[in-house]
Short mmCIF file of C-alpha atoms in Angstrom, two decimals:
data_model
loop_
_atom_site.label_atom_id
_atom_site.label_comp_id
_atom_site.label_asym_id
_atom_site.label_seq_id
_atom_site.Cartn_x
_atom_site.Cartn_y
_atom_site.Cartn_z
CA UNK A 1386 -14.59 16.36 17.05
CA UNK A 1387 -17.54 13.80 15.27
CA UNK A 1388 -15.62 11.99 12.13
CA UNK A 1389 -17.12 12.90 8.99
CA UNK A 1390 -19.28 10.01 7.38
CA UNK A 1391 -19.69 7.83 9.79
CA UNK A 1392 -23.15 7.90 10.80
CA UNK A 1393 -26.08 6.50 9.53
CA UNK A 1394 -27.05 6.24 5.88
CA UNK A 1395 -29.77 9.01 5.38
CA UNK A 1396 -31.85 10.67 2.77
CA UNK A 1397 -30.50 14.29 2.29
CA UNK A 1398 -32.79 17.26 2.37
CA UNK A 1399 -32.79 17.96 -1.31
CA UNK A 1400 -33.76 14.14 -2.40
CA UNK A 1401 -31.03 13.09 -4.19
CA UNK A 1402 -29.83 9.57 -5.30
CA UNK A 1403 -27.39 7.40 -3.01
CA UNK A 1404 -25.31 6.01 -6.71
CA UNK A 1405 -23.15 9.09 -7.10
CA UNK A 1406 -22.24 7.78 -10.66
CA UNK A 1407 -22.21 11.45 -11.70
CA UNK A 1408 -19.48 12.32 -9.12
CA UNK A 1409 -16.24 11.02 -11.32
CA UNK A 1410 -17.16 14.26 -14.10
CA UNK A 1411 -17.88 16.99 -11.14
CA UNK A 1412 -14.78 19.20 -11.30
CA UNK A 1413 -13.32 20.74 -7.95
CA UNK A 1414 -15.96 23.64 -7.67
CA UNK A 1415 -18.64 24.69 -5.58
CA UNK A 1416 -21.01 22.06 -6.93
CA UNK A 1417 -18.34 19.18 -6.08
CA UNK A 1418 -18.23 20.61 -2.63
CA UNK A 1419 -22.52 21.16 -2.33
CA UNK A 1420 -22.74 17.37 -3.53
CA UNK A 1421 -20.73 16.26 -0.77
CA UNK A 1422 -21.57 18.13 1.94
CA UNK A 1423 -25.48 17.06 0.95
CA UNK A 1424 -24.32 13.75 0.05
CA UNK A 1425 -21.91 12.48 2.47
CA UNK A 1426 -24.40 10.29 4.82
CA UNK A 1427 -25.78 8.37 1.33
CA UNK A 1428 -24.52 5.21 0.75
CA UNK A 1429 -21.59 4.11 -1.86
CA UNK A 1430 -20.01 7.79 -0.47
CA UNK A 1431 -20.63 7.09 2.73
CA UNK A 1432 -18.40 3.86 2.71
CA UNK A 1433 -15.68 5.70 1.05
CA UNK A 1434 -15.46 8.34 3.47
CA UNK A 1435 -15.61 5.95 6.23
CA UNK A 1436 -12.48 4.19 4.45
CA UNK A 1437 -10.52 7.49 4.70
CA UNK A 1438 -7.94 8.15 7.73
CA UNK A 1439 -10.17 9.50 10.79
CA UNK A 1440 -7.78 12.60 10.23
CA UNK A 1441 -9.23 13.07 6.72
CA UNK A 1442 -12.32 12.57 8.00
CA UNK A 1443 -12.21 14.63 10.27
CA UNK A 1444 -11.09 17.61 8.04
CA UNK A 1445 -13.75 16.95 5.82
CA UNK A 1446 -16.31 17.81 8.94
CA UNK A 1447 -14.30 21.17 9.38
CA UNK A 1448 -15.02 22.21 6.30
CA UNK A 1449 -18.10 20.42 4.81
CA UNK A 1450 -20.36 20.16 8.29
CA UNK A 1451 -19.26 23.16 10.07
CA UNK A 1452 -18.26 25.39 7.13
CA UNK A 1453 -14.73 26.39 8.41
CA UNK A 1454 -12.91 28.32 5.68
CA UNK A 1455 -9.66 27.16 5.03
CA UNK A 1456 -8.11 29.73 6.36
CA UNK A 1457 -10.04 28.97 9.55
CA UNK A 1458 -9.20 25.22 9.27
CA UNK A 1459 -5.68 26.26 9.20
CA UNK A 1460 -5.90 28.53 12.34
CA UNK A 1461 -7.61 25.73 14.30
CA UNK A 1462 -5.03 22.84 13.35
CA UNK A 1463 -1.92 25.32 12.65
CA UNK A 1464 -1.10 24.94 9.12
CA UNK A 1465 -1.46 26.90 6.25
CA UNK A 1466 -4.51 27.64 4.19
CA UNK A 1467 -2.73 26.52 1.09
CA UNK A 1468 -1.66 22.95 3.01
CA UNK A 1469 -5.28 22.85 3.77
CA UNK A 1470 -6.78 23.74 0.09
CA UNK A 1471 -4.12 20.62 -1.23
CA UNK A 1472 -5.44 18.05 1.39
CA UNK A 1473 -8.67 18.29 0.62
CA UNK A 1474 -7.89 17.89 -2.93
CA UNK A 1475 -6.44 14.74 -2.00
CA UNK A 1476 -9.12 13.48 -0.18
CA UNK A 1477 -11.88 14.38 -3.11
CA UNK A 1478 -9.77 12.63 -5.70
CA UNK A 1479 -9.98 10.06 -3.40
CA UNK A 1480 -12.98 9.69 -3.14
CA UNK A 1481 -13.55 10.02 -6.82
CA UNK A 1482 -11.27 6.96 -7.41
CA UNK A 1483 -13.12 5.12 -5.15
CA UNK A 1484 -16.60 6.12 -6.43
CA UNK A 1485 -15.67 4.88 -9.89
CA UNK A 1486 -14.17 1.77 -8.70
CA UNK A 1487 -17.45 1.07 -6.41
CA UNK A 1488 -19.41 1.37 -10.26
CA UNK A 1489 -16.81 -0.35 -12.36
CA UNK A 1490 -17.20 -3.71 -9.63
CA UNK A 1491 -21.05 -3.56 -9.61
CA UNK A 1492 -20.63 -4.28 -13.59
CA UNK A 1493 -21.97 -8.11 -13.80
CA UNK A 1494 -19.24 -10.37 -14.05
CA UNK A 1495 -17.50 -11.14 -17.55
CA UNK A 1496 -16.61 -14.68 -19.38
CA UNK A 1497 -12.84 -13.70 -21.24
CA UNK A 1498 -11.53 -15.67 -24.17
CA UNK A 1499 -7.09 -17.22 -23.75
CA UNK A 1500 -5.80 -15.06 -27.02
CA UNK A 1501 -2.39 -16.21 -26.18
CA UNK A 1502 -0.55 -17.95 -22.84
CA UNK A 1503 3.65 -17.93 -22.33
CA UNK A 1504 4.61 -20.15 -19.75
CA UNK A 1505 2.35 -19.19 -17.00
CA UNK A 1506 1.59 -15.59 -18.25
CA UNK A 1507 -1.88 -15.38 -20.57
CA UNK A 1508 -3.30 -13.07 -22.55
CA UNK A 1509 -7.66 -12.92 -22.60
CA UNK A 1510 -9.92 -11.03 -24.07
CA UNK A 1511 -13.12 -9.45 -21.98
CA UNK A 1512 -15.68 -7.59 -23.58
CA UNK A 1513 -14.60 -3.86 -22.65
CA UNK A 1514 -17.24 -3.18 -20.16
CA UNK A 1515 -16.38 -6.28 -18.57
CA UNK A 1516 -13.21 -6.02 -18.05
CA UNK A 1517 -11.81 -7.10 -14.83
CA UNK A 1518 -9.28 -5.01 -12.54
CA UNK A 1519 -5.56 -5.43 -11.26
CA UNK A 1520 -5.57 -8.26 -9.27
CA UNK A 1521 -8.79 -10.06 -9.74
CA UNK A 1522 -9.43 -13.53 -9.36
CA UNK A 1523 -10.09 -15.63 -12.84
CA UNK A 1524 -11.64 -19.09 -12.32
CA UNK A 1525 -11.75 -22.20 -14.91
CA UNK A 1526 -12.13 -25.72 -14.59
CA UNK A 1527 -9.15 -26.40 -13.60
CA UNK A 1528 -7.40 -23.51 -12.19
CA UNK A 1529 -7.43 -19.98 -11.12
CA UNK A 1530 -5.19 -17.05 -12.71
CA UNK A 1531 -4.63 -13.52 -11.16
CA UNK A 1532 -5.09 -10.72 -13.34
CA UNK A 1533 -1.10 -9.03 -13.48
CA UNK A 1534 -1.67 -6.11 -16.25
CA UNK A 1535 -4.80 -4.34 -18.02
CA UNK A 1536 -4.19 -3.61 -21.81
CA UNK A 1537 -6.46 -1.40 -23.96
CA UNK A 1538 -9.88 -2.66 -25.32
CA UNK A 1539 -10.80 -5.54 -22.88
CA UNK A 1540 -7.29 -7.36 -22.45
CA UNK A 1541 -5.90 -8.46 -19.63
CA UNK A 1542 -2.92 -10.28 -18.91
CA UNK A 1543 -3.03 -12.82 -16.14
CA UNK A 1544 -0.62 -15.63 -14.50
CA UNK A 1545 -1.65 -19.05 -13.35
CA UNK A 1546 -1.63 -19.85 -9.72
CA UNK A 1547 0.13 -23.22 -10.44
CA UNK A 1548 3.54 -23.23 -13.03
CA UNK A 1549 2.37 -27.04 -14.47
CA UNK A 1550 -0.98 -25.58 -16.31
CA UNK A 1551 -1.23 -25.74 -20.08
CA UNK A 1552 -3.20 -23.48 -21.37
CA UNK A 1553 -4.88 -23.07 -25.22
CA UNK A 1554 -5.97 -20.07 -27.60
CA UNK A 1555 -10.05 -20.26 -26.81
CA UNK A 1556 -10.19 -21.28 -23.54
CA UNK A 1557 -12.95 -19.72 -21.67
CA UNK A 1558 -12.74 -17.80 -18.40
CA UNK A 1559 -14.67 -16.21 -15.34
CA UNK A 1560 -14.09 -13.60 -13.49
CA UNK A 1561 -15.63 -14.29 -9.83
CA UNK A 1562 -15.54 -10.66 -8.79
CA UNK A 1563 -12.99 -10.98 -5.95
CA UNK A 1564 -9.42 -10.08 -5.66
CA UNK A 1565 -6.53 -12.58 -5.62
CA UNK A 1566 -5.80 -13.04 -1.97
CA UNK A 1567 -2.37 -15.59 -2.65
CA UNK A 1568 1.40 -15.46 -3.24
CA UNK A 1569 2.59 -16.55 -6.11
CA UNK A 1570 4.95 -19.65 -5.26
CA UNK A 1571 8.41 -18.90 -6.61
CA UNK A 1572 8.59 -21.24 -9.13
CA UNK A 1573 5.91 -19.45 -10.99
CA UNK A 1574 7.68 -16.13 -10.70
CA UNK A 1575 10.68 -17.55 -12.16
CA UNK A 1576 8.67 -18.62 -15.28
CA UNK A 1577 7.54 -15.02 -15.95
CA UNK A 1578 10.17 -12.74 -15.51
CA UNK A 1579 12.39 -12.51 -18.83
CA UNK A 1580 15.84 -13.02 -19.10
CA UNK A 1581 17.81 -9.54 -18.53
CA UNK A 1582 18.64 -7.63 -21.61
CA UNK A 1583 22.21 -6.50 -21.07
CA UNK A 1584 21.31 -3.59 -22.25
CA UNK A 1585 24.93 -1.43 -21.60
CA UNK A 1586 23.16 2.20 -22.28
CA UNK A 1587 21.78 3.98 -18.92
CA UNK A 1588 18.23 5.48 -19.16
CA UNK A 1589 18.70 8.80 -17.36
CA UNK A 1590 15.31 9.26 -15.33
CA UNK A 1591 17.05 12.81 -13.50
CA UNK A 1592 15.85 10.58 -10.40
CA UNK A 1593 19.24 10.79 -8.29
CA UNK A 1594 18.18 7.67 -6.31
CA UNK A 1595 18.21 5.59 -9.56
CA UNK A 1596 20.77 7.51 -11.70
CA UNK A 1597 23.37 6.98 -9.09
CA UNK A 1598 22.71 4.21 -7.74
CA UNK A 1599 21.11 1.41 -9.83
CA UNK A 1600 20.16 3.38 -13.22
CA UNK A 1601 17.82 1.39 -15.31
CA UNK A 1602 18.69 0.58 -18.62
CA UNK A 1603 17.26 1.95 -22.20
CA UNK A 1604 14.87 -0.78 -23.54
CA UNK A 1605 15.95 -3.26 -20.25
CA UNK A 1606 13.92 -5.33 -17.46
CA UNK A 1607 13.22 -3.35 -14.40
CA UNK A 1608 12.03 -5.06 -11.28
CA UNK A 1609 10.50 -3.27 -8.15
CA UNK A 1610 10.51 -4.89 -4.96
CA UNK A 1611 8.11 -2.99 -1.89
CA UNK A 1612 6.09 -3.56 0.59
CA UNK A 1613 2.45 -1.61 0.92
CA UNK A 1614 3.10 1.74 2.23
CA UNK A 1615 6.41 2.56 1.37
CA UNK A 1616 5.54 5.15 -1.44
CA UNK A 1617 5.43 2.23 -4.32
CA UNK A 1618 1.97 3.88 -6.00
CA UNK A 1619 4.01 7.79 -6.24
CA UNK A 1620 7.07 6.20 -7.58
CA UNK A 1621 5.64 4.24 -9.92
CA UNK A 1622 3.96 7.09 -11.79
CA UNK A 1623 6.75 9.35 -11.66
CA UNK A 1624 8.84 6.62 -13.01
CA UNK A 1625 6.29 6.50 -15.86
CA UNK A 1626 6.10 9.85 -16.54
CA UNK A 1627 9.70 10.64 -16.95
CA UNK A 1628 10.43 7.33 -19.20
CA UNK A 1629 7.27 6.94 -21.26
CA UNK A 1630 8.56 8.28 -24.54
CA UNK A 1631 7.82 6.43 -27.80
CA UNK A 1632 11.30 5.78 -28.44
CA UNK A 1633 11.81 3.82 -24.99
CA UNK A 1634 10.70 0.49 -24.02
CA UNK A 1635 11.09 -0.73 -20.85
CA UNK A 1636 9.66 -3.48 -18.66
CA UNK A 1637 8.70 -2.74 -15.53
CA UNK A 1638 8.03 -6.17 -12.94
CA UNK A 1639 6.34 -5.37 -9.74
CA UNK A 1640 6.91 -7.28 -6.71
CA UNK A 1641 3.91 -6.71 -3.58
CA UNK A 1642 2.45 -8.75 -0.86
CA UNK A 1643 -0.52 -10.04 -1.68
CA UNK A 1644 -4.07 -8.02 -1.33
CA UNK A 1645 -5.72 -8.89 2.12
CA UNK A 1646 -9.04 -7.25 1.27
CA UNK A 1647 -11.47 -5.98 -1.63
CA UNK A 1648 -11.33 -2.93 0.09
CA UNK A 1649 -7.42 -3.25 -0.58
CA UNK A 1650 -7.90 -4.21 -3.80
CA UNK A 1651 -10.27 -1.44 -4.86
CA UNK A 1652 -7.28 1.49 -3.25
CA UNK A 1653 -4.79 -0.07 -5.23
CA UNK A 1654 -6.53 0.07 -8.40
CA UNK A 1655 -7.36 3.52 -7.58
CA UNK A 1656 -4.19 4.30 -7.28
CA UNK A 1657 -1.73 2.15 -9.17
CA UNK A 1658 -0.56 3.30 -13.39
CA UNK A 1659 -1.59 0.64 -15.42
CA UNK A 1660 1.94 1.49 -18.01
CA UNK A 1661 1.33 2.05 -21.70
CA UNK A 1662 1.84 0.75 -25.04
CA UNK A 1663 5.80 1.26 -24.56
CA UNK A 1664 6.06 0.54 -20.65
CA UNK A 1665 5.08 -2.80 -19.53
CA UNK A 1666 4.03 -2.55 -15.77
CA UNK A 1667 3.29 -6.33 -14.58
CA UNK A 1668 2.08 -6.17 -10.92
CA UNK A 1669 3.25 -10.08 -9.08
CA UNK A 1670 1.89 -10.84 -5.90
CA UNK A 1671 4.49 -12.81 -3.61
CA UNK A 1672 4.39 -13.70 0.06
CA UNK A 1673 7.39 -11.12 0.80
CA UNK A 1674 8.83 -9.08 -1.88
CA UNK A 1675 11.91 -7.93 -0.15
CA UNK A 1676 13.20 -10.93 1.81
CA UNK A 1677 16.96 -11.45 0.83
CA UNK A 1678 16.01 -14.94 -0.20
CA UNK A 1679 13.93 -13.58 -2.93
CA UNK A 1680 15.32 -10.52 -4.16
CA UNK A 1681 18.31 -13.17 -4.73
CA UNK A 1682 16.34 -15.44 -6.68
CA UNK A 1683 15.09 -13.30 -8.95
CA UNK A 1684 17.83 -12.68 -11.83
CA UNK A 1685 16.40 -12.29 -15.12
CA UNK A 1686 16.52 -8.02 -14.01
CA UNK A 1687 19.14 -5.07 -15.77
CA UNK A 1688 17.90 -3.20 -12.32
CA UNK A 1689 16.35 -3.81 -9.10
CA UNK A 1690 14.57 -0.96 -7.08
CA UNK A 1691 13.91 -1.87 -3.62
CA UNK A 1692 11.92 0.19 -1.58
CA UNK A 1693 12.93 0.88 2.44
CA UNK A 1694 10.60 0.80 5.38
CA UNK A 1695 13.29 2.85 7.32
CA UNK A 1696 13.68 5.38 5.20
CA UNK A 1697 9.73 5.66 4.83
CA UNK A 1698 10.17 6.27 8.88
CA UNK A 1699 11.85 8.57 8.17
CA UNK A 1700 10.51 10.74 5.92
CA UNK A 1701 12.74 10.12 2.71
CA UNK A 1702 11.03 9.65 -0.39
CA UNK A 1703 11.38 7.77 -2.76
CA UNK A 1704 12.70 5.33 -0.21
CA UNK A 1705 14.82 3.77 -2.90
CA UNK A 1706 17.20 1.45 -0.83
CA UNK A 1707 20.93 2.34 -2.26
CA UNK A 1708 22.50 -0.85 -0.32
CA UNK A 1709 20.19 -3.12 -1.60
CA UNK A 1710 19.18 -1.62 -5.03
CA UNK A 1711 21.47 -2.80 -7.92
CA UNK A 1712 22.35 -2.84 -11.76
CA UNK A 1713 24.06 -3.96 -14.39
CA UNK A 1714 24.08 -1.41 -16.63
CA UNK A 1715 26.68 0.11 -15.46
CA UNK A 1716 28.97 0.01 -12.41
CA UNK A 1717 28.81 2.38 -9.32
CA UNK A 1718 30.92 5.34 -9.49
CA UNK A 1719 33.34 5.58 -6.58
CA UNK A 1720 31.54 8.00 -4.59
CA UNK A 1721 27.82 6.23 -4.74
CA UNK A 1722 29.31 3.43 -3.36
CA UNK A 1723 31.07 5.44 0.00
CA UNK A 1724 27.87 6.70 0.12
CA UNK A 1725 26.70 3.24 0.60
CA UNK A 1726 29.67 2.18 3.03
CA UNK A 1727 28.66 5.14 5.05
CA UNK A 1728 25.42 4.18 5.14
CA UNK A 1729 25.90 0.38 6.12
CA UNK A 1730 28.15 2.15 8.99
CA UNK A 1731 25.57 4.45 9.95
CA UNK A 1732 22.98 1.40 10.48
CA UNK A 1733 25.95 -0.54 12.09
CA UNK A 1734 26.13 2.55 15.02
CA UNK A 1735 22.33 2.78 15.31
CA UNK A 1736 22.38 3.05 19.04
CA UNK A 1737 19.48 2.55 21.61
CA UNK A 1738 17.96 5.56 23.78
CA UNK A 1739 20.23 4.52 26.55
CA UNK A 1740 22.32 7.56 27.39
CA UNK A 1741 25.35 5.10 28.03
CA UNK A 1742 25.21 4.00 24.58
CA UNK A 1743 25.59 7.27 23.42
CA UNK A 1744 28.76 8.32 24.64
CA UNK A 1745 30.41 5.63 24.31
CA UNK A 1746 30.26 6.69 20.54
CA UNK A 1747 33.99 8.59 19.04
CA UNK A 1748 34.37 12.06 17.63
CA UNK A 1749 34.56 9.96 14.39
CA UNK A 1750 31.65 7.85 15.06
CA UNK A 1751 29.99 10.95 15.48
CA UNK A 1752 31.09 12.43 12.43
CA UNK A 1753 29.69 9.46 10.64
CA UNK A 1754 26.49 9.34 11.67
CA UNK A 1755 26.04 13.14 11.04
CA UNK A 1756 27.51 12.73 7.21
CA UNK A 1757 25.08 9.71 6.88
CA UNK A 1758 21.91 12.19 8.10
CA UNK A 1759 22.47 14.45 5.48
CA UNK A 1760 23.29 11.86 2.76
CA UNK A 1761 20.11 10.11 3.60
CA UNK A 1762 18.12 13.34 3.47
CA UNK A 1763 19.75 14.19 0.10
CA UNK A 1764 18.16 10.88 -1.14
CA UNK A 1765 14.94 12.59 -1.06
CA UNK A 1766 13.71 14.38 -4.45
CA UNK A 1767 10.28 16.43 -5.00
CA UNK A 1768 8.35 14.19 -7.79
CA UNK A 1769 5.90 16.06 -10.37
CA UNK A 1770 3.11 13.48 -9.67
CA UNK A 1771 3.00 14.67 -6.22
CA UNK A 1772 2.81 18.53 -6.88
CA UNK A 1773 -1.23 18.73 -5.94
CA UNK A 1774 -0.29 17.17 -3.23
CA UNK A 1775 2.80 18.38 -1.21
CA UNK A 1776 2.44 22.19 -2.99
CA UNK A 1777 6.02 21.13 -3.91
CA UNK A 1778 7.52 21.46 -7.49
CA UNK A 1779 8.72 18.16 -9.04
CA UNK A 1780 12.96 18.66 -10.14
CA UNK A 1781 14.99 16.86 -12.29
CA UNK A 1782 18.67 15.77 -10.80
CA UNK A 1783 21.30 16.17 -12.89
CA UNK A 1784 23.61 12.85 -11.95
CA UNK A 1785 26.55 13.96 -12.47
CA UNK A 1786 25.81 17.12 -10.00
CA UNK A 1787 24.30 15.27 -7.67
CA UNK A 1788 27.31 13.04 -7.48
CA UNK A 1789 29.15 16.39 -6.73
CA UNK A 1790 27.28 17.33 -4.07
CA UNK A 1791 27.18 13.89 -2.47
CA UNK A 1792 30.46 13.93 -2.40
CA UNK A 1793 30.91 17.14 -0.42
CA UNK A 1794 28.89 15.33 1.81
CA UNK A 1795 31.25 13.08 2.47
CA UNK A 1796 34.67 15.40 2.53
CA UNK A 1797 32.87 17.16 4.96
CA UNK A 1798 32.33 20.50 3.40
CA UNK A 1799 29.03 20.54 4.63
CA UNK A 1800 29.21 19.80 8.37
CA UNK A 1801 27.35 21.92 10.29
CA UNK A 1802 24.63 22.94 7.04
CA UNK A 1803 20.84 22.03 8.30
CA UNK A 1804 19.34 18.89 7.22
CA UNK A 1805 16.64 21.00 5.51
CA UNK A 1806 18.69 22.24 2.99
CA UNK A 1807 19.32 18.73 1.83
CA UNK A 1808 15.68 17.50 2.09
CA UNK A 1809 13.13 17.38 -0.77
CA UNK A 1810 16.38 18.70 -2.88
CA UNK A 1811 17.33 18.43 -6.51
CA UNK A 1812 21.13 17.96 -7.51
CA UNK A 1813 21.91 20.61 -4.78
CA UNK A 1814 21.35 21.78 -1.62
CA UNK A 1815 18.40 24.17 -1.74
CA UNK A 1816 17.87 27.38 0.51
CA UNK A 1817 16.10 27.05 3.96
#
């Protein structure tokens, strides 16, 4: 099957333009789906197509070259017309986000004023149009900054590549266009994060992976620690959207690997919540945000999320990592942290594909490893944010139910019940 957008850059049949600006207000409708099927070989479109998966590509040539209904689509590639219908909403909003990102950068390059610097954290002001995205690169005389958080009306905040720089209120800045490609030595991310709170009073999020196991804090210092592609740009905005209330503040510090590309840079933007007037979200580059080295050395946190490769493997979102997730808002009720110990045994009895190795595993071994399965599993939770998506409601968890039914887990009442009943599940097992 040809990929969709990736030959040449031609004029279309009805003549028009290869800028697209008018693309971002099209709403999903037949004239979205006419532009791009006219459209898809012009220019700025053309490279965001050719940016997508060659599985999303190729979808959009079922339905937008050949015509293939969605319910044909689904025949040919054996899922469902409404699975269909939500991935290509996906991939047009997308290639929306792209589009306006492509005609945000082309904006010329802006000059920003130093309102205000902390330590190694400083405020400028940009002229609004001008105003440059999550991590950009800021040049002056005698440094450069990357751009951390976008503020209303022009602001950014930004941190200083090295911790020694004194900056003053006037100062004059450029932004060169390009993302910040460079981890942030440690010194300087000691300098920005705040001292914890102590806040003592949990901030129920109805997230069981947080509640239960390292709840944030009402009005505290939240740090998440991920690499890319561990599910850091869903969690963040359902994190948002079931804290951001005008009576809670919260600081949220994000830990990444650095961006290796504009094209990077440019999906991340896309893609990542820029917080609000009540929830700080401070994005930190840093050469590897879950090392145990680091996560150690950061302290001035009421919580720490970290985010699992492993349990992205397998399927388990969020991929909030229990064993290495903490707080100090409260301590761990007795049955969060077995799950924990089970966990850390589970990992401990991770055995290869060699048939020897497998029975050379106990009945209780055994056991174990099935109780872990469906604990793991029973991390996952359907988010709102990802509704249009996954066709999936978003639930709330209540914790204290949720710490019921983990712990049936572990008694064993549910040996034998189908890991799909605790997958994608709320406070309770759901019915398969």
């Amino acid at each position: 099957m040809a990929s969709f957008g990736t030959g040449p850059c031609t004029e279309s049949s009805i003549g028009v333009t290869s800028t697209f600006e008018d693309l971002e207000g099209i709403p999903d409708s037949v004239d979205l789906e006419q532009s791009v099927a006219d459209r898809f070989e012009l220019g700025d479109l053309a490279l965001a197509i050719a940016d997508l998966s060659k599985d999303q590509r190729d979808l959009l040539g079922l339905h937008y070259q050949q015509g293939l209904s969605h319910l044909e689509i689904g025949a040919k590639l054996g899922i469902s017309s409404g699975t269909v219908n939500m991935r290509l909403h996906a991939i047009r909003t997308r290639l929306r986000r792209r589009l306006k990102m492509n005609d945000e950068t082309s904006r010329s390059n802006g000059i920003g004023i130093v309102q205000s610097a902390e330590g190694a954290l400083v405020t400028l002001q940009f002229t609004p149009g001008n105003r440059p995205k999550l991590f950009s690169r800021l040049a002056s005389d005698r440094d450069s900054l990357c751009v951390v958080r976008c503020l209303p009306d022009g602001l950014v905040q930004a941190v200083v590549s090295r911790d020694w720089s004194i900056w003053t209120a006037g100062q004059e800045v450029r932004d060169t266009g390009e993302p910040f490609l460079e981890a942030f030595p440690d010194a300087v991310v000691a300098g920005i994060v705040s001292r914890p709170t102590y806040k003592t009073s949990p901030l129920v999020t109805h997230i069981k992976s947080i509640d239960l196991f390292a709840p944030m804090a009402q009005g505290g210092v939240t740090g998440l620690f991920a690499e890319w592609g561990v599910g850091l740009l869903v969690l963040l905005p359902e994190i948002l959207h079931r804290i951001d209330t005008p009576s809670n503040r919260q600081t949220l510090y994000v830990f990444v690997p650095p961006i290796q590309s504009e094209a990077q840079w440019q999906e991340v933007n896309a893609e990542t919540p820029p917080g609000s007037r009540q929830i700080e979200v401070i994005y930190l580059p840093v050469s590897d945000p879950i090392a145990p080295g680091f996560l150690n050395s950061v302290t001035g946190l009421d919580t720490r999320l970290v985010l699992s490769r492993s349990l992205t493997e397998q399927g388990i979102y969020p991929s909030i990592d229990p064993i290495r997730s903490r707080s100090n808002v409260a301590v761990r009720s007795e049955t969060a942290q077995s799950v924990c110990d089970l966990m850390r045994r589970y990992y401990t009895l991770q055995f290869s594909t060699d048939p020897e190795a497998a029975r050379s595993l106990t009945p209780d071994e055994w056991t174990a490893i099935r109780r872990a399965r469906l604990a793991m599993r029973f991390l996952s939770q359907p988010f709102y944010v990802a509704e249009p998506y996954t066709g999936i409601s978003g639930v709330d968890a209540d914790p204290e139910v949720a710490t019921q039914t983990f712990a049936a887990i572990l008694d064993g009442r549910y040996d034998g019940r189908p890991a799909g009943e605790f997958t994608m599940a709320g406070d309770s097992p759901r019915t398969v």
